XYZ file of C-alpha atoms in Angstrom:
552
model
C -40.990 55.538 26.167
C -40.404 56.492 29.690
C -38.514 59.498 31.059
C -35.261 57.658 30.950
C -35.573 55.853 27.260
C -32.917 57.432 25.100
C -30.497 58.774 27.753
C -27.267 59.196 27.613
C -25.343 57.764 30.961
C -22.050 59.230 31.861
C -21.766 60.581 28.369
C -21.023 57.567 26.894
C -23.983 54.915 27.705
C -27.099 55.058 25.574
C -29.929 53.614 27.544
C -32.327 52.097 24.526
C -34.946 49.610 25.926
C -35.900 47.699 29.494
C -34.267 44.113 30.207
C -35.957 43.745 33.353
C -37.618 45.156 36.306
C -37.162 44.372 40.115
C -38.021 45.796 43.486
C -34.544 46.783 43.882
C -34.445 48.726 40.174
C -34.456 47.922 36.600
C -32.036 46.884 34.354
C -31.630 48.790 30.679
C -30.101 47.973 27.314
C -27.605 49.995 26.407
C -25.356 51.040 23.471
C -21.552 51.815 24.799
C -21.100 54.655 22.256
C -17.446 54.977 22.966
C -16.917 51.649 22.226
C -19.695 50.203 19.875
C -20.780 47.615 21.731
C -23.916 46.717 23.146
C -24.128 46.376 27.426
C -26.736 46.074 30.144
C -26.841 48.621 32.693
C -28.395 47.993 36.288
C -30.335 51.343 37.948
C -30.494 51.337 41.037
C -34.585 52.888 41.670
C -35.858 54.049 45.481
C -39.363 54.343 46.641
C -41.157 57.276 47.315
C -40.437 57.735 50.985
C -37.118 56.001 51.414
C -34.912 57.638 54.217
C -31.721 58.832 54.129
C -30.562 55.636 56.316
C -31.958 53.425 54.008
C -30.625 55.391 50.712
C -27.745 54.762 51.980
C -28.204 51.043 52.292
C -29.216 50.552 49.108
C -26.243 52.700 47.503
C -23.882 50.643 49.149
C -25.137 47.529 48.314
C -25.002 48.533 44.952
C -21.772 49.495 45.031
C -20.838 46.135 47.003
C -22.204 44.142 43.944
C -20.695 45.892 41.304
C -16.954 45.358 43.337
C -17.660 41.805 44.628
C -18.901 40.685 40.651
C -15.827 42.648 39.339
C -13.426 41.001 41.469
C -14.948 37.072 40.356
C -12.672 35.866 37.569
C -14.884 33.111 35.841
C -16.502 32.016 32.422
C -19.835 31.990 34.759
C -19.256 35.435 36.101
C -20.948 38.089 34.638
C -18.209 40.823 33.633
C -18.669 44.677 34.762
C -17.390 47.188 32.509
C -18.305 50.495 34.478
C -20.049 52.060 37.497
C -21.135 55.511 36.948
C -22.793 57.981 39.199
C -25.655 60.002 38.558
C -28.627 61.155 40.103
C -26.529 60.683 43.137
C -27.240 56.660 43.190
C -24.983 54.380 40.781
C -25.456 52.653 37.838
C -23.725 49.538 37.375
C -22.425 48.741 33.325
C -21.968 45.489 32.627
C -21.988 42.762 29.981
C -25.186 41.665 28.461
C -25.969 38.272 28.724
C -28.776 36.961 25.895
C -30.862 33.912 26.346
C -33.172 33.276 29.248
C -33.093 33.063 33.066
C -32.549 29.212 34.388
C -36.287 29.817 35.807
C -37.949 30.740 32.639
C -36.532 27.896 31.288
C -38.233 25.270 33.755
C -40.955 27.074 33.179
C -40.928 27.133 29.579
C -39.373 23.909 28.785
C -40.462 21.633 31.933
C -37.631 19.868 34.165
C -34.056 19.379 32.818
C -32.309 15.968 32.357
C -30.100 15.129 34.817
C -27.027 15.267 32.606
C -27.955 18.707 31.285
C -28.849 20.109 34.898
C -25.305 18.687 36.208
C -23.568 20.896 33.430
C -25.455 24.015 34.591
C -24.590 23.620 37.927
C -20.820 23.002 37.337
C -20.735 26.073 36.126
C -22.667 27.502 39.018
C -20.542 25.924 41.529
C -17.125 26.929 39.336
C -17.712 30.859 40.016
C -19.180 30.315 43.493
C -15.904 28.517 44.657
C -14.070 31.336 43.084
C -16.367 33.748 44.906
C -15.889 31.740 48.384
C -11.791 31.774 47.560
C -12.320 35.915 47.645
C -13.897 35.513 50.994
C -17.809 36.079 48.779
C -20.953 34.778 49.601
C -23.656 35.195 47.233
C -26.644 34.178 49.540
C -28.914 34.187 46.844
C -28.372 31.267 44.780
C -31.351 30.520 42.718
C -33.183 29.707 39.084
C -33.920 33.226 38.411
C -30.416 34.681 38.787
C -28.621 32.044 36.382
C -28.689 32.558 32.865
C -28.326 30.449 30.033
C -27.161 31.900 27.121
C -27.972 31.298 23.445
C -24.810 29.577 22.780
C -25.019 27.495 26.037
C -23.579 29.489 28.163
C -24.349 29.840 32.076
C -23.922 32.854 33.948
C -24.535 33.150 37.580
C -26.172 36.997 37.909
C -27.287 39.528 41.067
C -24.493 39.619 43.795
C -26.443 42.167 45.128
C -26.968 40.783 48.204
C -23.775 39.246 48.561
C -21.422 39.438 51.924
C -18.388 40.445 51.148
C -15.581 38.597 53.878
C -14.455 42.356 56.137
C -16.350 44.800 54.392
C -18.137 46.831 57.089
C -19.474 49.059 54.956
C -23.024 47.295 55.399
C -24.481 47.362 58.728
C -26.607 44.528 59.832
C -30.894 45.542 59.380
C -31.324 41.585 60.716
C -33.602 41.460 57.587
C -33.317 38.057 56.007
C -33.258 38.759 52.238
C -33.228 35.711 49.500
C -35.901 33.180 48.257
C -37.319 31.301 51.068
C -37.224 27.813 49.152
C -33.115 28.245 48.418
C -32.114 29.643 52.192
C -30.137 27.221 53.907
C -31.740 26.154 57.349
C -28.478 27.924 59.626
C -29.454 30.807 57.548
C -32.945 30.786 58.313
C -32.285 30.540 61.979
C -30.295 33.248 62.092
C -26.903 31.976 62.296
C -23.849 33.091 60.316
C -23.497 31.653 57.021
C -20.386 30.345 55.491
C -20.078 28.757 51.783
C -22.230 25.849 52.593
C -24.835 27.899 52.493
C -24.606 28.545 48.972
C -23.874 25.031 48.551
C -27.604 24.384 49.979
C -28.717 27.027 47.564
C -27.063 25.409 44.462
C -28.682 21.761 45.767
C -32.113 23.732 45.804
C -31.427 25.150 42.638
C -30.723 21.838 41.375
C -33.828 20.122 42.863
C -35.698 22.725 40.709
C -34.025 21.971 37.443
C -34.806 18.202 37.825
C -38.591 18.422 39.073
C -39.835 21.279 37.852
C -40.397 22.903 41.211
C -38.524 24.598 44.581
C -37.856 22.278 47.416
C -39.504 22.989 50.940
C -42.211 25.436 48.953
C -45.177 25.485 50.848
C -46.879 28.649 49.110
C -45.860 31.419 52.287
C -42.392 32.302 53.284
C -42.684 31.510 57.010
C -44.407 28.122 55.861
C -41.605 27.604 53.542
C -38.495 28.546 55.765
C -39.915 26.567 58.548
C -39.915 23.279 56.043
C -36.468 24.183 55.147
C -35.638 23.957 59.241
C -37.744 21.116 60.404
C -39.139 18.880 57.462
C -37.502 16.304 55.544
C -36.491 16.871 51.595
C -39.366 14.898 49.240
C -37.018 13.071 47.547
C -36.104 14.015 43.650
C -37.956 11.521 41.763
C -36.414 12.948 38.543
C -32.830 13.161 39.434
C -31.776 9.529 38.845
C -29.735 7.165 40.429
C -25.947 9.682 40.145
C -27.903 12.957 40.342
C -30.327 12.161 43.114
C -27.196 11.568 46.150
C -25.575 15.250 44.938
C -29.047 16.507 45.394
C -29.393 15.284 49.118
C -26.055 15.855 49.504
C -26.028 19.277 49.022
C -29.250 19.760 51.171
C -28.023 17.858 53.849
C -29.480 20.387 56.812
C -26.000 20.802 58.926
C -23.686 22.615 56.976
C -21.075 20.551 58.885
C -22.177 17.208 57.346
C -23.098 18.918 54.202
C -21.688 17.867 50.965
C -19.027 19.905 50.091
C -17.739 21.447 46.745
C -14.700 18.534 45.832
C -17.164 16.276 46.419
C -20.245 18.040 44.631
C -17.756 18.552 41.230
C -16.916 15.035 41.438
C -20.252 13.337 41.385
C -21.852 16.347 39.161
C -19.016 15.583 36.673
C -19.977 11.640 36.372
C -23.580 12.832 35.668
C -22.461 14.779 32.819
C -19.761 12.165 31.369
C -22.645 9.412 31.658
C -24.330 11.347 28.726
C -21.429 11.726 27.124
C -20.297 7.718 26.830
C -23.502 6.807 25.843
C -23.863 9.250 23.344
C -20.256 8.004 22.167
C -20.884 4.386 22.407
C -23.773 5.315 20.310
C -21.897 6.229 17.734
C -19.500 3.767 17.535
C -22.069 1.045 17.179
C -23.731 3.116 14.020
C -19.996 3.567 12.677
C -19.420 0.251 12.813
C -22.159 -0.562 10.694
C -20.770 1.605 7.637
C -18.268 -0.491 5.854
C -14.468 0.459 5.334
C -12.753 0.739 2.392
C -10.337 -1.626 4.097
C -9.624 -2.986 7.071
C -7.966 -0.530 9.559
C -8.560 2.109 7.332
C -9.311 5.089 9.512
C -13.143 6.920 9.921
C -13.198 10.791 9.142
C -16.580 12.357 10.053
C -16.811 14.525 8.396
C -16.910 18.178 9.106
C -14.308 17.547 12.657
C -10.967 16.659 13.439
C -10.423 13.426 12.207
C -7.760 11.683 14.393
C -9.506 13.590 17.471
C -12.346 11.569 16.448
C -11.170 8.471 15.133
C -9.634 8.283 19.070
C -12.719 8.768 20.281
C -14.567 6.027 18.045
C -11.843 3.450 18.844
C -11.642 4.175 22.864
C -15.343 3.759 22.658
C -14.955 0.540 20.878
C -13.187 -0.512 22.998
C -14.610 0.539 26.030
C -17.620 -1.793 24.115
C -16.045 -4.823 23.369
C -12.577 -5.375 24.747
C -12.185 -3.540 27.932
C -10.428 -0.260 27.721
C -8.565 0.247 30.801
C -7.155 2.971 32.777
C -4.066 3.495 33.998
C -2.567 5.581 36.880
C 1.033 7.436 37.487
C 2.382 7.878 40.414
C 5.574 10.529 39.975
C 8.930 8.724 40.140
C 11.463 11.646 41.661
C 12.876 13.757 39.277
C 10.483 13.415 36.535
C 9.500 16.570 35.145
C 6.928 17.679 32.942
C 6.708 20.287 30.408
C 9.084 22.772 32.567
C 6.945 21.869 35.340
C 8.776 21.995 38.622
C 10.266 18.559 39.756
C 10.029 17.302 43.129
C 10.362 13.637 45.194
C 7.254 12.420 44.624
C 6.479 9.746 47.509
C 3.732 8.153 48.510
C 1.247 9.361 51.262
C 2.148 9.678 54.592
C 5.751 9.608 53.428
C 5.868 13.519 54.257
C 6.854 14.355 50.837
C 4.306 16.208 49.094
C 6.052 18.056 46.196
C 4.436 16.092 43.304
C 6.141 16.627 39.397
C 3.977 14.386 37.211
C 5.085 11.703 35.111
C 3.079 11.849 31.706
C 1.652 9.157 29.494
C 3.935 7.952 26.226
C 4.109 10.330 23.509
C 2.530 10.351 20.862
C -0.285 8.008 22.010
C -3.937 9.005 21.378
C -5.779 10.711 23.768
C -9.276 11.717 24.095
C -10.231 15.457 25.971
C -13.998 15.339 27.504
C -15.670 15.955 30.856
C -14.939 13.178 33.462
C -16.814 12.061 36.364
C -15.594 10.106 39.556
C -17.150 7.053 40.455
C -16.698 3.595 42.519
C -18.103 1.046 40.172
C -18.847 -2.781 41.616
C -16.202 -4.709 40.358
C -16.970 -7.971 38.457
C -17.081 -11.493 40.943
C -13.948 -12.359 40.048
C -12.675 -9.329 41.723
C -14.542 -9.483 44.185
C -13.818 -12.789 44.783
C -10.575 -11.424 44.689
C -10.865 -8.749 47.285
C -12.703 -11.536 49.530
C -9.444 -13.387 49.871
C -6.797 -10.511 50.373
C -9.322 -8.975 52.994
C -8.379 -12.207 55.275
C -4.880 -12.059 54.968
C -4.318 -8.168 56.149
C -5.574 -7.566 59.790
C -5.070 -3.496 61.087
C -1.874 -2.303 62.194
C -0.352 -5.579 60.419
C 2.460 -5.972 57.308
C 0.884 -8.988 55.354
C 4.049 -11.320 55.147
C 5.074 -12.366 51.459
C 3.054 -14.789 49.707
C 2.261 -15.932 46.469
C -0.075 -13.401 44.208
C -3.919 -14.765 44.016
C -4.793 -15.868 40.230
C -5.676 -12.970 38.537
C -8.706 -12.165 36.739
C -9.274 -12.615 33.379
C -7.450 -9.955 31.197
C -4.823 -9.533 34.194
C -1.855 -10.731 35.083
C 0.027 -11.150 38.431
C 3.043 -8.560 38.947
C 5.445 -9.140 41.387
C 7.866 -5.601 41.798
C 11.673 -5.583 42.577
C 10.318 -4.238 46.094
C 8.659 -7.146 47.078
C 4.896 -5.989 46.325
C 2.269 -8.045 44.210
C -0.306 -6.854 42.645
C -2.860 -7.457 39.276
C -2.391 -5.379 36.459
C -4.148 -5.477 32.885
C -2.404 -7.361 30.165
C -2.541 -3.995 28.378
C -0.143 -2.876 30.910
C 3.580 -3.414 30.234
C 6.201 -3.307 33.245
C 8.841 -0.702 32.241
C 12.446 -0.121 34.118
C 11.804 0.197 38.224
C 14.261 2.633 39.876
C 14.892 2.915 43.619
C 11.267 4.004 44.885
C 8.484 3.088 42.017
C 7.339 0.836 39.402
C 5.670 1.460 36.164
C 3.328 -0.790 34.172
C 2.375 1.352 30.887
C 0.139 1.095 27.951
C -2.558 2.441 25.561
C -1.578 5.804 26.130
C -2.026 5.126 30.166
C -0.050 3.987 33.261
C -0.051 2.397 36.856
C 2.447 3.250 39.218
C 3.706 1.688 42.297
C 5.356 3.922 44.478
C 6.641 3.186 48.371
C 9.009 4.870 50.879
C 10.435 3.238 53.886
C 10.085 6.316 56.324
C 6.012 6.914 55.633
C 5.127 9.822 57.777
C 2.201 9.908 60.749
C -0.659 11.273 58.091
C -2.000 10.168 54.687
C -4.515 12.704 54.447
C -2.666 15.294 55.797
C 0.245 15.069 53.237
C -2.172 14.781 50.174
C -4.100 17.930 51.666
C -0.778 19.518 51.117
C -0.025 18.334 47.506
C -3.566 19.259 46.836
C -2.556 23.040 47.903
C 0.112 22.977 45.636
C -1.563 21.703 42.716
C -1.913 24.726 40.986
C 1.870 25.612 41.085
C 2.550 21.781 39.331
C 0.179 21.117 36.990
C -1.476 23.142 33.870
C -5.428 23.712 34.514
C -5.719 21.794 37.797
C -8.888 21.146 39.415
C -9.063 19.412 42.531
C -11.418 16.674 43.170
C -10.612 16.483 46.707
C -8.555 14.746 49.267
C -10.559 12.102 51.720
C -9.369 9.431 54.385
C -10.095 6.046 52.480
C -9.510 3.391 55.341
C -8.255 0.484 52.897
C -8.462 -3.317 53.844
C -7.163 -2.563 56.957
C -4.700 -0.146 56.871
C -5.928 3.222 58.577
C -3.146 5.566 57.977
C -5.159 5.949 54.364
C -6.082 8.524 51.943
C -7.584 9.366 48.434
C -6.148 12.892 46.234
C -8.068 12.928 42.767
C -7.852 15.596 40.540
C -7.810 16.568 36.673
C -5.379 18.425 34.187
C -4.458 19.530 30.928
C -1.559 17.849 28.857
C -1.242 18.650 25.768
C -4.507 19.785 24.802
C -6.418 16.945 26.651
C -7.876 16.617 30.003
C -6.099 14.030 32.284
C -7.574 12.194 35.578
C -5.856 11.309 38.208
C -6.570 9.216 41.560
C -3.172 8.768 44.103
C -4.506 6.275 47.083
C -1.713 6.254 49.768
C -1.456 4.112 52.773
C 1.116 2.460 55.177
C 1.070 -1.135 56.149
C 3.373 -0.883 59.116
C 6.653 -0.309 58.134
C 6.251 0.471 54.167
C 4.629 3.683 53.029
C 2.982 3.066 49.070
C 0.578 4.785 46.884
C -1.410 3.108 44.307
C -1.484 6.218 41.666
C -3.564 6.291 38.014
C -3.597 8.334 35.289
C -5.727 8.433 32.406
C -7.604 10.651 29.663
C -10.401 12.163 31.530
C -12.969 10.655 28.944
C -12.575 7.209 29.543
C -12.101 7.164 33.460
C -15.602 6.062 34.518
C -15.850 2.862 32.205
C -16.804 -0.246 33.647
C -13.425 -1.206 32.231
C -11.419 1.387 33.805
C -13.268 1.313 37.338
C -12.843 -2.594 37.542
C -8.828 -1.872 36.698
C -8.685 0.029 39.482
C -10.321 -2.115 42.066
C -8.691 -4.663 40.965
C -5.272 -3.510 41.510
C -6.551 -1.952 45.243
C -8.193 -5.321 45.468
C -4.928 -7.469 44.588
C -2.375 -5.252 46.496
C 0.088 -7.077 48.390
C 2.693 -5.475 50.269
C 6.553 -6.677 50.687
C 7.388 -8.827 53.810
């Protein structure tokens, strides 16, 4: 037992065993004695020698941790309870995370699969964008300061050396602090870091999890930091083919080209949801081996929801056999949703970015499950497809009317009361058009055509803004990001994809707006989150950008 085993911390705090131990202090188990529950408490410990100066440094950056962590509201933040002072240095209470550090676990267990290292670092990215929307920088993003829980849970630790966006309390020492192999290159030169830089952190943090080791390590600091500035990245052999391009991505050396976090949660999510299907289609194909007690009678696994599951056995099945497709809604005006607020939806570049979604059916099934993003190759048909509409649209130009190309198998060719054609799965019904959109519904998911005749100067600009105001429309909105999309031709282009909640499932959405000349449209799908990246749903897609035609 050492000298400070058994104490009793602002009266309140019993300190009952080590955690951990640092260069910067230790940090103790404790029993909250007011309370009755069990917390870790960080001490802040000095050196023999250390000057007043320094002291208080350190104090401060204690302090600075304890209020930049308390002010991060995320299931990946660690949560402080209390900062007490005694001994005239502070002692940081917070909650105690079980389970091991992401390091020990490469070390213990070997590299991660790529699906399981994409969940961890959603949830690493997750608080650090809420840290970066507080003006935070955590600067030192890396395997030892995430945890992973027993129950699965990750926790991004030590904002200790954090920069907190106009806090002055800190003066400059021009000491670079943080692991050599996860400092970003513009860091290690000196310059001033912005959230990229923990972006490069979370991509070395990443590398890690896949192969087992840091990137750039070349056993000394200066060896490593001057890899991290000069030498290119040996390439993740472990990653695979979705996991590998976040990877490179994120450790792209200028932060200006750098991947950045839309982007990142998009691709990270598809690495996850590939898991996910096959583990699903797995199951269907062993559930379909087990005889029914009559046909259509329903499948109950048991100890689960049933219908939650018999959805997700059938949209599987589907996604198998008969090709499960997704659809898309773009928001006629007026529409509302739940309470949400209503608005003109138009398409992009029509200036009119006040979105009020239109939701799927009721009471058709839906399935709730991470998502990714992806752009699948479509089959040759659709291609073949594409090939032909590509010669009949030059830049600049409004395509005059003509005669939809055959469409693929499984399609069929829609002409709308605006004078539009495009291909649209037979599971797709055309409901009612009003004055500025047309709908084409079915299994629980829809396409909408939507156009304006006064499309404003900017696509991206306009979906930039609806992106903004996401939060204020749509329950649990995540943004996947907004991103010019020049599209066969047309310039004035733009992709907004993001996900939601309805009614207890999680809903993805992709609006692509453009203008042909003197039409403004948007190409808009909605679907359960689940089932957006089968082959199915991705060759729906393309094959409605593919078939587009716009009115004379």
């Amino acid at each position: 037992m050492t000298e400070t085993d058994g104490r009793l911390l602002g009266r309140r705090y019993r300190l009952t065993g080590v955690l951990g131990r640092g260069g910067m202090g230790t940090v103790w188990r404790a029993e909250d004695e007011m309370l009755g529950r069990v917390v870790a408490v960080k001490e802040l410990r000095m050196q023999e020698g250390v000057d007043e100066a320094d002291r208080h440094r350190l104090i401060a950056r204690t302090l600075r941790e304890a209020k930049a962590t308390a002010r991060i509201r995320h299931a990946a933040a660690v949560t402080v309870f209390d900062v007490v002072e005694e001994d005239g240095r502070p002692w940081i209470v917070m909650e105690l995370v079980g389970g091991r550090s992401l390091a020990e676990v490469i070390k213990e267990d070997g590299p991660l699969a790529p699906a399981r290292a994409a969940e961890i670092a959603l949830e690493v990215l997750g608080v650090l964008c809420e840290a970066h929307e507080l003006g935070i920088l955590h600067r030192d993003v890396k395997p030892s300061n995430v945890l992973v829980d027993d129950d699965g849970r990750v926790v991004l630790t030590d904002f200790g050396i954090a920069s907190v966006e106009g806090d002055t309390s800190i003066t400059s020492t021009g000491m670079l602090v943080g692991a050599p192999s996860y400092i970003s290159p513009e860091r290690a030169k000196g310059q001033k870091p912005g959230p990229p830089a923990d972006l490069w952190s979370l991509g070395g943090t990443l590398y890690a999890m896949t192969e087992g080791k840091p990137p750039y390590d070349r056993g000394s600091a200066l060896a490593t930091l001057t890899a991290v500035m000069t030498e290119d990245l040996e390439p993740p052999v472990n990653a695979g083919p979705l996991l590998r391009p976040v990877i490179e991505g994120l450790l792209e050396k200028d932060p200006a080209t750098r991947m950045d976090a839309g982007r990142a949660r998009a691709m990270l999510r598809r690495v996850a949801a590939e898991a996910t299907t096959r583990a699903e289609a797995t199951t269907v194909v062993a559930a379909a081996a087990v005889p029914s007690a009559a046909p259509g009678a329903p499948v109950a696994p048991a100890g689960g929801d049933a219908a939650r599951r018999r959805w997700l056995l059938v949209a599987a099945a589907v996604a198998l056999v008969v090709a499960l497709v997704v659809g898309a809604v773009l928001w006629p005006k007026g529409d509302g949703d739940e309470g949400k607020p209503t608005g003109a939806a138009a398409p992009v570049g029509s200036g009119q970015v006040t979105p009020s979604p239109t939701p799927p059916a009721q009471g058709q099934d839906q399935q709730q499950s991470p998502a990714p993003t992806s752009t699948v190759t479509a089959t040759a048909t659709v291609t073949a497809t594409a090939t032909q509409t590509q010669t009949q649209t030059q830049p600049g130009q409004t395509p005059a009317a003509q005669t939809p190309p055959a469409a693929p198998a499984g399609y069929q060719s829609q002409r709308g009361t605006q004078g539009f054609a495009v291909s649209v799965p037979d599971a797709l019904k055309p409901q009612p058009a009003s004055k500025t959109q047309q709908a084409y519904r079915g299994n629980g998911v829809s396409l909408i055509i939507d156009w304006t005749t006064t499309p404003g100067p900017s696509a991206l600009k306009d979906w930039e803004e609806a992106d903004a105001a996401g939060p204020a429309n749509f329950r649990g909105y995540q943004s996947l990001g907004t991103r010019p999309a020049p599209f066969r031709g047309w310039t004035n282009s733009a992709d907004w994809e993001w996900t939601y909640d309805k009614d207890g499932v999680r809903m993805h959405a992709l609006n692509r707006g453009f203008v042909t000349g003197k039409y403004g449209y948007a190409i808009y799908w909605i679907a359960p989150d689940a089932v957006w990246n089968s082959p199915e749903q991705v060759q729906a897609r393309q094959a409605s950008f593919d078939s587009f035609q716009p009115a004379p």
